[in-house]
Every structure is written in structure tokens, then in C-alpha cells.
CSV table of C-alpha atoms in Angstrom, one decimal:
chain,number,residue,atom,x,y,z
A,1,MET,CA,-117.3,28.5,83.7
A,2,THR,CA,-114.7,29.8,83.1
A,3,PHE,CA,-111.9,30.1,85.7
A,4,TYR,CA,-108.3,30.4,85.4
A,5,GLU,CA,-105.1,32.4,85.8
A,6,LYS,CA,-103.0,33.7,81.8
A,7,PRO,CA,-101.3,31.0,81.1
A,8,LEU,CA,-97.5,30.7,80.1
A,9,ILE,CA,-96.3,30.0,76.4
A,10,TYR,CA,-92.6,29.8,75.7
A,11,PRO,CA,-90.7,27.6,72.8
A,12,LEU,CA,-89.5,24.5,73.5
A,13,GLY,CA,-87.0,23.7,70.9
A,14,ASP,CA,-87.8,24.7,67.1
A,15,ALA,CA,-90.7,23.3,66.7
A,16,ALA,CA,-93.5,23.1,69.5
A,17,LEU,CA,-94.2,25.3,72.7
A,18,VAL,CA,-95.9,25.0,75.9
A,19,VAL,CA,-98.5,26.7,77.5
A,20,SER,CA,-98.1,26.6,81.7
A,21,PHE,CA,-101.5,27.0,83.9
A,22,GLY,CA,-98.9,26.5,87.0
A,23,THR,CA,-96.8,25.0,88.9
A,24,THR,CA,-99.2,22.4,91.0
A,25,VAL,CA,-100.4,18.8,90.8
A,26,ASP,CA,-103.8,19.4,90.8
A,27,GLU,CA,-107.2,19.2,89.0
A,28,ARG,CA,-107.5,22.7,88.2
A,29,HIS,CA,-104.5,23.3,86.1
A,30,ASN,CA,-105.3,19.3,84.6
A,31,MET,CA,-108.7,20.1,83.8
A,32,LEU,CA,-107.1,23.4,82.3
A,33,VAL,CA,-104.9,22.0,80.1
A,34,ARG,CA,-107.6,19.4,78.9
A,35,SER,CA,-109.8,21.4,77.8
A,36,LEU,CA,-107.0,23.5,75.3
A,37,ASP,CA,-105.8,19.8,74.1
A,38,LEU,CA,-109.6,19.2,73.7
A,39,VAL,CA,-110.0,22.5,71.6
A,40,LEU,CA,-106.8,22.0,69.9
A,41,THR,CA,-107.6,19.3,68.2
A,42,GLN,CA,-111.1,20.0,67.3
A,43,SER,CA,-109.1,22.7,65.9
A,44,ASP,CA,-107.6,20.9,62.9
A,45,MET,CA,-104.7,23.7,62.5
A,46,PHE,CA,-102.1,22.4,59.8
A,47,GLY,CA,-99.0,21.8,60.9
A,48,ILE,CA,-99.9,20.5,64.1
A,49,ARG,CA,-98.5,17.9,64.6
A,50,GLU,CA,-99.3,16.6,68.3
A,51,CYS,CA,-100.0,18.1,71.8
A,52,VAL,CA,-98.6,16.3,74.8
A,53,PRO,CA,-101.0,17.3,77.9
A,54,ALA,CA,-98.8,16.9,81.4
A,55,TYR,CA,-99.8,17.7,85.1
A,56,SER,CA,-99.9,21.4,84.3
A,57,THR,CA,-98.6,22.2,80.9
A,58,LEU,CA,-100.0,22.0,77.5
A,59,THR,CA,-96.5,20.6,74.8
A,60,VAL,CA,-97.3,22.2,71.6
A,61,TYR,CA,-94.8,20.6,68.1
A,62,TYR,CA,-95.5,21.7,64.5
A,63,ASP,CA,-93.3,21.1,61.7
A,64,PRO,CA,-91.7,24.7,61.0
A,65,LEU,CA,-91.5,23.6,57.8
A,66,SER,CA,-95.4,26.0,58.0
A,67,LEU,CA,-96.1,27.8,61.0
A,68,SER,CA,-93.6,30.0,62.2
A,69,TYR,CA,-92.9,30.6,66.4
A,70,ASP,CA,-94.9,33.7,66.3
A,71,THR,CA,-98.0,32.7,64.1
A,72,VAL,CA,-98.4,29.0,66.7
A,73,TYR,CA,-97.6,31.6,69.6
A,74,GLN,CA,-100.9,34.3,68.6
A,75,PHE,CA,-102.6,31.1,67.5
A,76,LEU,CA,-102.8,29.7,71.1
A,77,TYR,CA,-103.2,33.6,72.7
A,78,GLN,CA,-106.1,33.4,71.5
A,79,LEU,CA,-107.7,29.9,72.3
A,80,VAL,CA,-107.1,30.9,75.4
A,81,GLY,CA,-108.2,33.3,75.8
A,82,LYS,CA,-111.1,32.3,74.7
A,83,LEU,CA,-110.6,28.9,76.7
A,84,GLU,CA,-114.6,27.1,78.0
A,85,ILE,CA,-114.3,24.8,80.7
A,86,GLU,CA,-116.8,23.0,81.0
A,87,GLU,CA,-117.6,21.3,84.5
A,88,ARG,CA,-116.6,18.6,84.2
A,89,LYS,CA,-118.4,15.3,83.1
A,90,VAL,CA,-118.9,12.4,85.1
A,91,LYS,CA,-117.3,9.3,82.7
A,92,GLU,CA,-117.4,5.5,83.9
A,93,GLU,CA,-115.0,4.4,86.0
A,94,LYS,CA,-112.6,1.8,85.2
A,95,VAL,CA,-111.8,0.0,88.3
A,96,ILE,CA,-108.7,-2.5,88.4
A,97,PRO,CA,-108.7,-4.9,90.5
A,98,VAL,CA,-105.6,-5.2,92.4
A,99,TRP,CA,-103.5,-7.7,94.9
A,100,TYR,CA,-102.5,-5.9,97.5
A,101,ASN,CA,-99.1,-8.5,98.1
A,102,GLY,CA,-96.1,-5.3,97.4
A,103,PRO,CA,-93.0,-5.8,99.0
A,104,ASP,CA,-92.7,-2.0,99.8
A,105,LEU,CA,-95.8,-1.9,102.3
A,106,THR,CA,-94.1,-3.1,105.3
A,107,ASP,CA,-91.9,0.0,104.4
A,108,VAL,CA,-95.4,2.3,103.4
A,109,SER,CA,-96.8,1.8,107.2
A,110,GLN,CA,-93.4,2.4,108.3
A,111,HIS,CA,-93.0,5.9,106.9
A,112,THR,CA,-97.0,6.7,107.3
A,113,GLY,CA,-97.7,4.8,110.6
A,114,LEU,CA,-100.8,3.2,109.3
A,115,THR,CA,-101.6,-0.6,109.1
A,116,ILE,CA,-101.5,-3.2,105.9
A,117,GLU,CA,-105.4,-3.4,106.2
A,118,GLU,CA,-105.7,1.2,106.6
A,119,ILE,CA,-103.0,1.5,103.6
A,120,ILE,CA,-105.2,-1.3,101.5
A,121,ALA,CA,-109.4,0.6,102.4
A,122,ILE,CA,-108.2,3.9,102.0
A,123,HIS,CA,-106.1,3.5,98.1
A,124,THR,CA,-109.6,1.4,97.6
A,125,ALA,CA,-111.8,4.8,98.9
A,126,LYS,CA,-111.0,7.1,96.0
A,127,CYS,CA,-111.7,7.7,92.8
A,128,TYR,CA,-108.8,8.9,91.1
A,129,ARG,CA,-108.6,10.5,87.7
A,130,VAL,CA,-106.1,10.4,85.0
A,131,TYR,CA,-104.1,13.0,84.9
A,132,MET,CA,-101.2,12.3,81.9
A,133,LEU,CA,-99.2,9.8,80.7
A,134,GLY,CA,-96.0,9.1,80.8
A,135,PHE,CA,-92.5,8.3,82.1
A,136,VAL,CA,-93.2,4.7,80.0
A,137,PRO,CA,-95.8,4.0,77.4
A,138,GLY,CA,-98.5,3.8,78.9
A,139,PHE,CA,-98.0,4.6,82.5
A,140,PRO,CA,-100.5,6.7,84.5
A,141,TYR,CA,-99.9,9.3,86.7
A,142,LEU,CA,-102.5,9.6,88.9
A,143,GLY,CA,-104.1,12.6,90.9
A,144,GLY,CA,-105.9,13.3,94.6
A,145,MET,CA,-104.4,10.0,96.3
A,146,ASP,CA,-105.1,10.7,100.6
A,147,LYS,CA,-102.1,12.8,101.7
A,148,ARG,CA,-102.2,10.2,104.5
A,149,LEU,CA,-101.0,7.5,102.3
A,150,ALA,CA,-98.1,9.8,100.9
A,151,THR,CA,-94.3,8.0,100.9
A,152,PRO,CA,-91.4,8.6,99.4
A,153,ARG,CA,-90.0,7.1,96.1
A,154,LYS,CA,-87.1,4.0,97.2
A,155,ALA,CA,-83.8,5.8,97.3
A,156,ILE,CA,-81.8,2.8,95.2
A,157,PRO,CA,-84.1,2.7,92.9
A,158,ARG,CA,-85.5,-1.0,91.4
A,159,VAL,CA,-83.4,-2.5,88.2
A,160,LYS,CA,-86.5,-4.1,87.3
A,161,ILE,CA,-90.8,-3.4,88.1
A,162,PRO,CA,-92.8,-6.6,86.8
A,163,ALA,CA,-95.6,-4.7,84.8
A,164,GLY,CA,-98.4,-4.3,86.7
A,165,SER,CA,-97.1,-3.0,89.9
A,166,VAL,CA,-99.0,-0.1,91.6
A,167,GLY,CA,-96.5,1.5,93.0
A,168,ILE,CA,-97.2,5.4,96.0
A,169,ALA,CA,-94.5,8.2,95.1
A,170,GLY,CA,-95.0,11.6,97.1
A,171,GLU,CA,-98.4,12.4,97.1
A,172,GLN,CA,-99.1,10.6,93.2
A,173,THR,CA,-100.3,6.9,92.6
A,174,GLY,CA,-99.3,5.0,89.8
A,175,ILE,CA,-99.6,1.8,87.4
A,176,TYR,CA,-96.0,-0.1,85.9
A,177,PRO,CA,-97.9,-1.0,81.9
A,178,LEU,CA,-94.4,-2.7,81.6
A,179,ASP,CA,-91.0,-4.2,82.9
A,180,THR,CA,-89.3,-1.4,83.8
A,181,PRO,CA,-86.8,-0.2,86.5
A,182,GLY,CA,-88.6,2.6,88.8
A,183,GLY,CA,-88.3,3.8,92.3
A,184,TRP,CA,-91.8,3.7,93.5
A,185,GLN,CA,-93.1,1.8,96.8
A,186,ILE,CA,-94.6,-1.0,95.1
A,187,ILE,CA,-98.0,-1.8,97.1
A,188,GLY,CA,-100.0,-4.5,94.7
A,189,GLN,CA,-100.8,-6.3,91.3
A,190,THR,CA,-102.7,-5.6,88.5
A,191,PRO,CA,-103.4,-8.5,86.0
A,192,MET,CA,-105.0,-6.1,84.0
A,193,VAL,CA,-102.8,-5.8,81.1
A,194,MET,CA,-102.5,-2.1,80.6
A,195,PHE,CA,-99.7,-1.4,77.7
A,196,ASP,CA,-100.7,-3.6,74.5
A,197,MET,CA,-99.0,-3.4,72.0
A,198,ARG,CA,-101.4,-5.3,69.4
A,199,LEU,CA,-103.7,-3.2,69.9
A,200,GLN,CA,-102.6,-1.0,67.5
A,201,ASP,CA,-105.8,2.4,67.6
A,202,HIS,CA,-105.5,2.4,71.2
A,203,PRO,CA,-102.8,0.0,72.9
A,204,ALA,CA,-102.7,2.3,76.4
A,205,ARG,CA,-106.0,0.9,78.6
A,206,VAL,CA,-106.4,4.0,80.2
A,207,ALA,CA,-106.2,7.5,79.3
A,208,ALA,CA,-105.5,10.6,80.5
A,209,GLY,CA,-108.6,12.5,82.0
A,210,ASP,CA,-110.1,8.0,82.6
A,211,LEU,CA,-110.7,8.3,85.9
A,212,LEU,CA,-110.6,4.4,88.0
A,213,ARG,CA,-111.0,2.6,91.5
A,214,PHE,CA,-108.5,0.0,92.8
A,215,VAL,CA,-110.6,-2.8,93.9
A,216,SER,CA,-108.4,-5.1,96.5
A,217,ILE,CA,-109.1,-8.9,95.5
A,218,GLU,CA,-107.3,-12.3,96.9
A,219,GLU,CA,-104.4,-13.9,94.2
A,220,GLY,CA,-106.2,-17.0,93.6
A,221,GLU,CA,-108.2,-14.0,92.1
A,222,PHE,CA,-105.9,-11.8,90.8
A,223,TRP,CA,-103.6,-15.9,89.1
A,224,ASP,CA,-107.7,-16.2,87.2
A,225,LEU,CA,-107.8,-12.5,85.8
A,226,LYS,CA,-104.0,-12.9,85.1
A,227,ARG,CA,-105.0,-16.3,82.7
A,228,GLY,CA,-107.8,-14.5,81.5
A,229,GLU,CA,-105.4,-11.3,80.5
A,230,ASP,CA,-102.8,-13.3,79.4
A,231,GLY,CA,-105.3,-15.5,77.4
A,232,HIS,CA,-107.5,-12.7,74.9
């Protein structure tokens, strides 16, 4: 099925172009990004170095010694004109266990007017699409969070958020794969290792396009699972 508006294609420096399908964060724009990314990967065009998908844009890096800007622009323009969007294929959901013990649960509760039990019930009720990875390696930006949970970022970011922390920022939710600074509202923690450099081929546990579902666990199960993950 084909359905999209004419995208905007523009240069990013002297070795990259951006294809923008819109300025809003929604499933349809992200489907277009993923479809173009797949087509480009399958095209195997010489000189294309890397494609970086985001919420509604795809950045295409190329070798300027092999390809000119005009050549890449025309190639992308023709691809986009013939882009076919397949109906979303059902993928296996990846289950992310979460111990909902986050230090910001009370703040989220006060902002949303929901009880902590309601926050957990709403957060675990939906299946989330990984729209993109970014910020730090393996950080999944998840689309489709219930708007009732929307809470602004913290006014003062924390210097260190532990790896595995599950957070909310605006209408987004995500998981910190590494110990980093951050300003998201932390509502829980998963024992799963989300990024592991020892797995050189696929160090990130999830990829753009994956489906995730959070499952609430208790403290004892969290530590049991964490011991298993740390020993893998």
C-alpha cells in the first residue's frame, strides 16, 4: 500500500542527505523511514556508506569521492517516488521485565493525577514500536505511549542514570542501556542487559522496528533475572 506526502530531501554537510517525511512523531512517518531504509539497504548502491533512521527522517551518508550530491539526490528522489509501503508485518514481541521502583514515580503520579498502580497498569498495557535508536548506543525511543502518562523531562537532569532504567519524557518512553546523564522521569528498572559490546555483531538488544512490551515484576524476580543476565 502506498500512502505518503512528498518528502523533503536536503543536504547535511558535504557527505550526507536527509529525507524528511514530516515533522511529527507518528507511526506512519516512521513506517516510511523504515521502508526507505530497507530499500536502500537492498539496493547495494556503491558509495552509500550508512543510513541512520530517526522518528521521521532518514539520513543517508555517502562517499563524496565516489558519488556527487546530485547523483545521490536523484537516486533517492526516484526511490521515494516508487516507495511501496507494506502493511505492517506482525513481529514477535520482545518482553522487557520491569521492577517499577523508579525514583520519579511519585512525581509522575502527581503530574498525571494517576496512582502508581494506574501508571504501572497503563505502561504495561500497550505494545511499543522501537522508532529509532539514539542518544547513546542502544537507547530505544519507543512510540505509542498512552498520553495519560505524558510527563515533562526533569528540570535538572541527573548526572548518572543507571543502565536499565525505564523512563518517560513527554509522550515518549525508553530504556537507558548504559549509565549516562539524563533528564527522563525514571519509573522503573529492567534487569535485562540492553547493550553489550561483547556481542560485536548485534550489541543492542533491540532494533528499530521491533515491538516491545513491558511486564511488571517484583523485586525478587528482578534480582534473580539480573544475576542471570550479568552471568551470560
